[in-house]
Short mmCIF file of C-alpha atoms in Angstrom, two decimals:
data_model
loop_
_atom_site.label_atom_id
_atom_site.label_comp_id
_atom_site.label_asym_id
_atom_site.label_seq_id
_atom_site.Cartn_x
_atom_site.Cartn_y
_atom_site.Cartn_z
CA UNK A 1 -26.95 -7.70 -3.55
CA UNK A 2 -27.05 -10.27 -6.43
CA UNK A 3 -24.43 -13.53 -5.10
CA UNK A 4 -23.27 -13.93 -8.93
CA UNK A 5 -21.48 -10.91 -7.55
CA UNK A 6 -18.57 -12.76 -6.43
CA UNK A 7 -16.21 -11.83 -6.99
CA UNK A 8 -16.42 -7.74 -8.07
CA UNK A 9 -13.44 -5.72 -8.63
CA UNK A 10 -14.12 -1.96 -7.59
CA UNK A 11 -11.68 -0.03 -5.75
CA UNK A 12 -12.21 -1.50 -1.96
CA UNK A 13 -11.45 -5.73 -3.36
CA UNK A 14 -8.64 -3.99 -5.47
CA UNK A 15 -6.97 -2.42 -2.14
CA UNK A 16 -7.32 -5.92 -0.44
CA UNK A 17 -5.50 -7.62 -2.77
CA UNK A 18 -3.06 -4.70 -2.49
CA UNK A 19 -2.29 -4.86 0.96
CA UNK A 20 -1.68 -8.80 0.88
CA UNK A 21 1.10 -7.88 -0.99
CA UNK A 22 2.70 -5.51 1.38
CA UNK A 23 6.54 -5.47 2.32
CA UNK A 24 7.38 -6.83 5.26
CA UNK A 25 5.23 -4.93 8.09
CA UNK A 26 7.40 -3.76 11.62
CA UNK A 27 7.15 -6.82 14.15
CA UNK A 28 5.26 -5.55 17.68
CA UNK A 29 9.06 -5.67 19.24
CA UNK A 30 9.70 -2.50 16.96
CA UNK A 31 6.19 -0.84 17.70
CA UNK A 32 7.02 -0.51 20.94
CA UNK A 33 10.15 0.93 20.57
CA UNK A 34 8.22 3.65 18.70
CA UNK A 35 9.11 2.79 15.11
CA UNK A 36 6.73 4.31 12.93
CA UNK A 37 4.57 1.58 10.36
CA UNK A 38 5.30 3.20 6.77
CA UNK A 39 3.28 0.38 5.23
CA UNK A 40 -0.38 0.97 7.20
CA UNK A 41 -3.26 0.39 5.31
CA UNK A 42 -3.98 4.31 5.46
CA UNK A 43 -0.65 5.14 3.87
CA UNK A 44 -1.12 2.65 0.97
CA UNK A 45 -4.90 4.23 0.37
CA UNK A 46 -3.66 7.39 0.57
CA UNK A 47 -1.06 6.76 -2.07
CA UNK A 48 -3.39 5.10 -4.73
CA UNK A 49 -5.41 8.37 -4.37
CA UNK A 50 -2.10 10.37 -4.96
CA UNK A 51 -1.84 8.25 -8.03
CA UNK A 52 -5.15 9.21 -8.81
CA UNK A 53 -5.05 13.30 -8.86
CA UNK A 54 -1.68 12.62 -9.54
CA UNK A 55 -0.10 14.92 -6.62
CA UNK A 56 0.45 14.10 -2.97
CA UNK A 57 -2.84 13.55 -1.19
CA UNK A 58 -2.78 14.49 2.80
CA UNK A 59 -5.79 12.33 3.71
CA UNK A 60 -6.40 14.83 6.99
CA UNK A 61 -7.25 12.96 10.45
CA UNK A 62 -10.69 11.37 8.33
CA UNK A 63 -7.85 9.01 6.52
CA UNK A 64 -7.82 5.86 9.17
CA UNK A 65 -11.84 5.12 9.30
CA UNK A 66 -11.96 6.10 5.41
CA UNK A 67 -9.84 3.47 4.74
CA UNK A 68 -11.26 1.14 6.78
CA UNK A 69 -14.40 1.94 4.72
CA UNK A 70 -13.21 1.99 1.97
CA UNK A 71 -11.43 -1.82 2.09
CA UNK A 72 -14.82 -3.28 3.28
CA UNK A 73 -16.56 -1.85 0.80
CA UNK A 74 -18.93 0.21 3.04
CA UNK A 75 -18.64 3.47 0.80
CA UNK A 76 -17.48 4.62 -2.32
CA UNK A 77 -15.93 7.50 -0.68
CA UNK A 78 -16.71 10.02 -3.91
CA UNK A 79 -16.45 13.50 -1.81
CA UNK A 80 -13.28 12.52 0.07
CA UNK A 81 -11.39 10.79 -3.13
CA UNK A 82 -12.75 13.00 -5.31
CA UNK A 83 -13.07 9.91 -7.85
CA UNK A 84 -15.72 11.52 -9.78
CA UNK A 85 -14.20 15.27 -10.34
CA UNK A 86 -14.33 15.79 -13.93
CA UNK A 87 -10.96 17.75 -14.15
CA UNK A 88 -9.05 14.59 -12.38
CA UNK A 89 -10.61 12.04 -14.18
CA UNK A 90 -10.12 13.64 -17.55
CA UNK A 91 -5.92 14.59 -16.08
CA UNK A 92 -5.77 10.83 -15.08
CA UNK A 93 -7.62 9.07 -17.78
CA UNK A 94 -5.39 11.19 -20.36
CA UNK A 95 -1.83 10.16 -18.06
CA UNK A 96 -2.69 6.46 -18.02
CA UNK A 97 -3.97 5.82 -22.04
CA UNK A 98 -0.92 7.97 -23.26
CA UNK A 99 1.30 6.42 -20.58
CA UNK A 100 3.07 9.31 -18.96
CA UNK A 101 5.77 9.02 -18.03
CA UNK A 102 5.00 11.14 -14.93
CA UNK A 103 2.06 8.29 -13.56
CA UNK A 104 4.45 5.89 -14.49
CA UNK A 105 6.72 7.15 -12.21
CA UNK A 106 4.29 7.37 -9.30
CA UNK A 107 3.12 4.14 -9.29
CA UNK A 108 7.16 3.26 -9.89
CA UNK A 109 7.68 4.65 -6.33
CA UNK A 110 4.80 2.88 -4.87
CA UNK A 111 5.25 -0.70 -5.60
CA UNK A 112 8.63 -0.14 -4.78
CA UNK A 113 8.31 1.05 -1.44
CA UNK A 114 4.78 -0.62 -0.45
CA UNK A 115 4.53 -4.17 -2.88
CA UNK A 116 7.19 -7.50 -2.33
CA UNK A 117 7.04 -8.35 -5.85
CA UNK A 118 9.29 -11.13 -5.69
CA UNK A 119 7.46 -12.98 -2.91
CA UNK A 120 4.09 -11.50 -3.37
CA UNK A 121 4.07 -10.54 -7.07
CA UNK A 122 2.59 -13.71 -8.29
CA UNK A 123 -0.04 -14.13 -5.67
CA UNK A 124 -0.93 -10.24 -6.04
CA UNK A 125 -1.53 -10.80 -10.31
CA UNK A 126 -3.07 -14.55 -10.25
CA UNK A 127 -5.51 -13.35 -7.74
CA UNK A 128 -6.24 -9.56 -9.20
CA UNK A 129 -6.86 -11.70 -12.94
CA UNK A 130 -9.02 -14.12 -11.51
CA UNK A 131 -11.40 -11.19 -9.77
CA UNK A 132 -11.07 -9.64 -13.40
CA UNK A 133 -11.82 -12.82 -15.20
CA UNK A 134 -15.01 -14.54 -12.59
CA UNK A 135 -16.18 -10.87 -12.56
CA UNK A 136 -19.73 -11.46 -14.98
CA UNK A 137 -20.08 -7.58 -15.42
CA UNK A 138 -16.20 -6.51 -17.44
CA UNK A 139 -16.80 -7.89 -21.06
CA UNK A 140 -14.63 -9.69 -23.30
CA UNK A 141 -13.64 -6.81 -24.65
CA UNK A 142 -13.10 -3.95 -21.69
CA UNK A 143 -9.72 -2.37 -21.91
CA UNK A 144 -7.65 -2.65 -19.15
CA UNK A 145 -4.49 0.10 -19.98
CA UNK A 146 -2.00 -2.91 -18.58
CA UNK A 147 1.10 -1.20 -20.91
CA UNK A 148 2.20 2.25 -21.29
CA UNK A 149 0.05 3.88 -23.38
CA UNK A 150 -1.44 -0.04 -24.36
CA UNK A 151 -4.55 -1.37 -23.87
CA UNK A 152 -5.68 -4.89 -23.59
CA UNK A 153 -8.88 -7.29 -23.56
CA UNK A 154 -10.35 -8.38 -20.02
CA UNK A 155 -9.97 -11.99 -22.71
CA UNK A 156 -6.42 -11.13 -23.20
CA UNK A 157 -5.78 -10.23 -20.67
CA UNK A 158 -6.68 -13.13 -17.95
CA UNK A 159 -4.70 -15.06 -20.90
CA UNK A 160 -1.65 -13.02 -20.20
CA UNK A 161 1.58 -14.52 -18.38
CA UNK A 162 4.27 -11.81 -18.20
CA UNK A 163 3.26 -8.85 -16.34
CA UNK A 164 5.16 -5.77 -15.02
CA UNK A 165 3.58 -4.90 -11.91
CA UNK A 166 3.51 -1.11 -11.83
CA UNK A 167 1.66 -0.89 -15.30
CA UNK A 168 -0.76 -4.03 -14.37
CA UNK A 169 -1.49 -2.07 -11.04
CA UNK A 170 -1.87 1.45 -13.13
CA UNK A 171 -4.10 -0.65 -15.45
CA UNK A 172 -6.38 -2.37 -13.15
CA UNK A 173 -6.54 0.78 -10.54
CA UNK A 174 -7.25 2.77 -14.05
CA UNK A 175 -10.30 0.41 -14.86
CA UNK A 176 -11.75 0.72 -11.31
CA UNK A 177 -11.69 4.58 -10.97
CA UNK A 178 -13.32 4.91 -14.82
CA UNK A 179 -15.85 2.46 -14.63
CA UNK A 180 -16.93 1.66 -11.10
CA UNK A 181 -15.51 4.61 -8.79
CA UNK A 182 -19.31 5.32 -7.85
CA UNK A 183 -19.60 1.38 -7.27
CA UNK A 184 -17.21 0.50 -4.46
CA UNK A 185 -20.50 -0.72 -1.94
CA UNK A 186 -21.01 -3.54 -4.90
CA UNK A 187 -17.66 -5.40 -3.58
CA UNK A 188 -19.46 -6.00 -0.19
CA UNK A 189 -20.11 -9.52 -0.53
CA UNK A 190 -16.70 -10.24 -2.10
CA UNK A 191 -14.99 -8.72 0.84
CA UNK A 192 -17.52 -10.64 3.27
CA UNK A 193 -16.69 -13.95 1.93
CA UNK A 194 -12.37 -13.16 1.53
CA UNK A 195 -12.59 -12.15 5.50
CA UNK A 196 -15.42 -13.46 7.29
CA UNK A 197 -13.63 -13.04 9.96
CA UNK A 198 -11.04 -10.11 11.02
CA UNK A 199 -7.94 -10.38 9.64
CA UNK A 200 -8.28 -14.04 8.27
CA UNK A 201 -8.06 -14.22 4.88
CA UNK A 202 -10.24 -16.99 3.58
CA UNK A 203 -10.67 -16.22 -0.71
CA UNK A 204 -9.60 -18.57 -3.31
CA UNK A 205 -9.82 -16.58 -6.51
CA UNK A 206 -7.29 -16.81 -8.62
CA UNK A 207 -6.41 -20.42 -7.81
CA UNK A 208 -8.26 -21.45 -11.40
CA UNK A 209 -5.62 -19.77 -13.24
CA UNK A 210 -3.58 -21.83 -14.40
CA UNK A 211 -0.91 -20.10 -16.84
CA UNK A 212 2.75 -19.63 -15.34
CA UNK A 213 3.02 -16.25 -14.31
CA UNK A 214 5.76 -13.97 -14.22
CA UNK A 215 5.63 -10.48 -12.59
CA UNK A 216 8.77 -8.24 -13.26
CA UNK A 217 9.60 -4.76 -11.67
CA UNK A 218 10.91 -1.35 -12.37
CA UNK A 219 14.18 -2.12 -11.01
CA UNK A 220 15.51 -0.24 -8.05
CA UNK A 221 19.24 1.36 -9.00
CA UNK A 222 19.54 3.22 -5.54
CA UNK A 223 22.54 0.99 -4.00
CA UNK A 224 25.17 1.50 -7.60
CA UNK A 225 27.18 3.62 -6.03
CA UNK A 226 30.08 4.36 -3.46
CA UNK A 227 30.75 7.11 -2.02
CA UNK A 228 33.98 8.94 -1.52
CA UNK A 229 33.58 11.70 1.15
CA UNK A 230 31.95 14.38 -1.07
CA UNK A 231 32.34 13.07 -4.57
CA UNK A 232 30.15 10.63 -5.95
CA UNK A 233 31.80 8.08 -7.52
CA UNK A 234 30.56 5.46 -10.98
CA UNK A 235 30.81 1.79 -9.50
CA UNK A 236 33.76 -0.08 -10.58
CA UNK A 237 32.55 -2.93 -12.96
CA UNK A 238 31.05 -5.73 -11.25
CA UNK A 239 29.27 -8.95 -11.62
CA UNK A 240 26.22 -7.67 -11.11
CA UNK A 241 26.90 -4.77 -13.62
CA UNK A 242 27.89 -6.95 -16.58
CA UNK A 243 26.25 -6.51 -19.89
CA UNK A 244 22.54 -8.09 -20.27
CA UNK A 245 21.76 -10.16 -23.38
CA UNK A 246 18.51 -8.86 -25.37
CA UNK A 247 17.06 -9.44 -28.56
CA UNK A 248 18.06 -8.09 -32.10
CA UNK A 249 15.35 -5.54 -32.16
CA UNK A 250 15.84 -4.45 -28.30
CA UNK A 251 19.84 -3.68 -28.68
CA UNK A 252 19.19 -1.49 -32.23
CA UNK A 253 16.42 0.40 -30.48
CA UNK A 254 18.87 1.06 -26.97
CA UNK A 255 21.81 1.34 -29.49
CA UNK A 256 19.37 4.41 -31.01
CA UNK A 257 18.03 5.61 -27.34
CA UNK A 258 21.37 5.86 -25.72
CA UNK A 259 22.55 7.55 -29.12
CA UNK A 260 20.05 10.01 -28.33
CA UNK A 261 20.04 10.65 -24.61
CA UNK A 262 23.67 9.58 -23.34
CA UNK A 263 25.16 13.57 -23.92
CA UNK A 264 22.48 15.10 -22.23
CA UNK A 265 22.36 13.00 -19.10
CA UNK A 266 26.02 13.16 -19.09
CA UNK A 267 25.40 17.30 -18.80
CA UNK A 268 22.11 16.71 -16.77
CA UNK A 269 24.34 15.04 -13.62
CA UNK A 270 27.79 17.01 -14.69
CA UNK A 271 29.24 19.14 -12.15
CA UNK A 272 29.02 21.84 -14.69
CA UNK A 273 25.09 21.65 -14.96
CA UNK A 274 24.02 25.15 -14.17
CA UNK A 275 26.55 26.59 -17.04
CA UNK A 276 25.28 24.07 -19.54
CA UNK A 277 21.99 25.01 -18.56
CA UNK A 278 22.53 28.77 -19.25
CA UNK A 279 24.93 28.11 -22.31
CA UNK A 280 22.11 25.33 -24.14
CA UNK A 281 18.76 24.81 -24.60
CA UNK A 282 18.68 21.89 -22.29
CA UNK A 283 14.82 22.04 -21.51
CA UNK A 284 13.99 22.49 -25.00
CA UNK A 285 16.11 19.20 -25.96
CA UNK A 286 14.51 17.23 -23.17
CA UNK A 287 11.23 18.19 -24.79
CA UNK A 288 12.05 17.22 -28.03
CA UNK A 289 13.36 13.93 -27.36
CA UNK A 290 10.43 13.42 -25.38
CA UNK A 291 8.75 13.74 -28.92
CA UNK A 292 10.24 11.06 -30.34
CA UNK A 293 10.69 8.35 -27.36
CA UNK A 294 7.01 8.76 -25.65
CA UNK A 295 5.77 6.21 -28.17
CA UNK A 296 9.20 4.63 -29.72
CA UNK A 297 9.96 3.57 -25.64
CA UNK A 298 7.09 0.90 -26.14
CA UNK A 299 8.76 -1.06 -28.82
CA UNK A 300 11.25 -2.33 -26.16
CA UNK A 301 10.24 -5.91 -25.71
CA UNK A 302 12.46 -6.40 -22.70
CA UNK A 303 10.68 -6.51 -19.08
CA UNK A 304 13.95 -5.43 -17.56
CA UNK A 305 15.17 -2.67 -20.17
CA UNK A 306 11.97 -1.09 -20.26
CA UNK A 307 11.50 0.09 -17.35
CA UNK A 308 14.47 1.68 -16.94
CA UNK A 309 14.11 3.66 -20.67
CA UNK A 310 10.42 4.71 -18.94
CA UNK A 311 12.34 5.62 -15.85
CA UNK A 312 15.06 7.66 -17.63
CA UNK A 313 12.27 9.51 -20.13
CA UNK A 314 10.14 10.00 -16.90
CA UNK A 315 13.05 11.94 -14.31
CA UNK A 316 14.64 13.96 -17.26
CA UNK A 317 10.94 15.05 -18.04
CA UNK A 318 11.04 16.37 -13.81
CA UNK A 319 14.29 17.69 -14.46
CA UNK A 320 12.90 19.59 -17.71
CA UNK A 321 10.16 21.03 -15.28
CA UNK A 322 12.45 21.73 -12.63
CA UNK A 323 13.96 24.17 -15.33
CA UNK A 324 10.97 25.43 -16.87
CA UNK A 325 9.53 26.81 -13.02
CA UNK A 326 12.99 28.94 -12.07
CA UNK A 327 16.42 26.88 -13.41
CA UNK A 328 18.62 25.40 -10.48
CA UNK A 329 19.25 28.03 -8.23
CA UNK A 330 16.53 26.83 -5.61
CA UNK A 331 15.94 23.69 -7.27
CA UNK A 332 17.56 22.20 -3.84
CA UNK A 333 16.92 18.38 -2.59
CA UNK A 334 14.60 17.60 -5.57
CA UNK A 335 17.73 18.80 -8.15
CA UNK A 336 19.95 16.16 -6.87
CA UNK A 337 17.69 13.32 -6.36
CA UNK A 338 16.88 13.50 -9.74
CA UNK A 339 20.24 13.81 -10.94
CA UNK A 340 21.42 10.93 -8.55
CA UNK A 341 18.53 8.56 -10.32
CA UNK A 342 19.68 10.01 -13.60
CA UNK A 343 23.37 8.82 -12.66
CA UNK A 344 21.96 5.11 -11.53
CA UNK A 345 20.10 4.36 -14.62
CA UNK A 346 22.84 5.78 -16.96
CA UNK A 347 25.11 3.14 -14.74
CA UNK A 348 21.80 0.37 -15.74
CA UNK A 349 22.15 1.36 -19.06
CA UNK A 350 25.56 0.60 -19.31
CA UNK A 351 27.01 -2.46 -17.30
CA UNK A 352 30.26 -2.65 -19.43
CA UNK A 353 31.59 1.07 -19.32
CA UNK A 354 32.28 0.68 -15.66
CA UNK A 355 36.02 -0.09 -14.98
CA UNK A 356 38.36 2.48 -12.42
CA UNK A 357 39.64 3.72 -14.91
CA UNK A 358 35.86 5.58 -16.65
CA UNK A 359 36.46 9.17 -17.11
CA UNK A 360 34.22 9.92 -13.77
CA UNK A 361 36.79 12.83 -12.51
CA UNK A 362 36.54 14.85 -15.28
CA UNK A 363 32.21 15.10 -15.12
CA UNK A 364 32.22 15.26 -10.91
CA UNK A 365 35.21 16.52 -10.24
CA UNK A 366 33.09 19.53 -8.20
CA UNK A 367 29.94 17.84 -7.79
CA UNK A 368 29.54 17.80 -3.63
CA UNK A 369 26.23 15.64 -3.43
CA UNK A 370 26.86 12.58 -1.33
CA UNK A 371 24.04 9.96 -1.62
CA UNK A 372 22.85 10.69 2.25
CA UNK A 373 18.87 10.39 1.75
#
């Protein structure tokens, strides 16, 4: 193995740099009073290959020792990832360069749960951009799909200084599996010199760039609501729900999107759901405004709004499927988790609506879903 290889992005370098930007991990007091790690190294492998075939991967008893492989860059891993299937590759490729919303999603629910984007974020980026940027063998002119739908030059790209970290994740993790899924063995040296010994971290890349980076978020809305025994209540307005300055361009286009989708979410989380969904072509609307907003969502300019229009396109498009496989009789936990995040972002959407005295009543005066997951 050539030393102008370091450093080499391919899947096992990309993990590494993953995992250094874990959440918080449980301290040993809480292992030993059984507490389960959520954040092991297996779990976040498994996940990235759930992004992958986009549907959960189980990873079987093989998962612990795979990953272990895997992050050293001992094995590419092909027949257990299934990184080279045709049919996934092709379902993947297609999800990431048209930036479905449903990948989108996925990765959404990953960095939240697994990434500390606020204290890692930075260090995470800088040091992914300067394995993309010292790597000899991505050209000037690779694409690396860092935007919805978007794609960007490796030279652009290590140029860049505002990133979102869910699409710069689906973008980089995109590159790896389409150009060097077969390669993951070539990152052995990299990973040799980063930990030459176990567990100490000893790599530098990255430190050369020398832009100011910012890393933004899909924003987490779980916590915007109270709860009042069985009804689910809008906040009252708050300081941290007042109104958010954008640009020109970015309040016509949310003046237009919330023109668009603000009666059918309204219906979508009503307490009346199941009639409006036999009385109207709810589906079918979902569908058509998914139409017009799959590529008119990526004229936001915002790094906070955006996320949350991709979020709201991406859960009415589950709620749409929900519908299409059987309507709401049996639609069960996944029904009102959806409408719950439906609820949260319409609350995102808009900070200055929410006084005591917003008609909530009237749309949940029925509605007995308390927020208890």
């Amino acid at each position: 193995m050539k030393k102008d290889e370091i450093p080499y992005l391919c899947g096992g370098t990309f993990l590494c740099q993953v995992l250094r930007a874990r959440n918080k991990l449980k301290t040993s007091t809480e292992h030993t009073k059984c507490q389960k790690e959520n954040l092991s190294e297996q779990e976040t492998f498994r996940r990235l290959i759930s992004i992958f075939q986009l549907s959960d991967f189980y990873g079987g008893t093989s998962l612990k020792p795979y990953t272990s492989q895997f992050k050293s860059c001992s094995s590419s891993l092909l027949p257990y990832t299934q990184f080279m299937d045709s049919d996934l590759r092709l379902d993947f490729d297609r999800a990431v360069t048209t930036g479905d919303p449903k990948i989108i999603q996925m990765m959404s629910v990953f960095v939240t749960e697994f990434i500390d984007v606020k204290e890692k974020g930075v260090q995470m980026v800088r040091s992914l951009l300067g394995t993309i940027k010292d790597d000899g063998d991505i050209l000037d002119g690779d694409a690396f799909y860092v935007e919805p739908g978007k794609a960007v030059s490796k030279k652009e790209l290590v140029e860049m200084e505002n990133f979102t970290a869910e699409y710069f994740l689906l973008g980089v993790w995109h590159y790896i599996i389409m150009k060097r899924a077969d390669k993951n063995e070539r990152g052995g040296t990299t990973y040799q010199s980063w930990y030459p010994s176990k567990g100490r971290y000893c790599g530098t890349v990255g430190n050369d760039i020398k832009q100011n980076i910012t890393v933004d978020f899909i924003p987490a809305v779980s916590a915007t609501t109270t709860d009042n025994g069985n009804v689910l209540l809008m906040p009252s307005k708050t300081p941290a729900l007042t109104a958010v300055e954008y640009s020109e361009e970015d309040k016509s286009l949310l003046q237009e999107f919330t023109a668009d989708y603000d009666e059918l979410v309204l219906k979508c989380i009503s307490a009346h759901f199941a009639e409006y969904v036999i009385s109207e072509p709810i589906s079918k609307e979902i569908a058509d405004l998914y139409s017009k907003w799959n590529t008119k969502a990526n004229e936001f300019q915002s790094l906070s709004l955006k996320p949350s229009i991709w979020a709201m396109i991406s859960h009415l498009n589950e709620l749409g499927e929900i519908l299409s496989i059987g309507g709401t009789a049996n639609a069960g936990p996944g029904l009102r988790q959806i409408q719950m995040k439906l609820r949260n972002l319409y609350v995102k959407l808009h900070p200055e609506k929410y006084a005591d005295s917003f008609l909530y009543d009237a749309i949940y005066d029925d509605w007995n879903m308390g927020e208890d997951c």
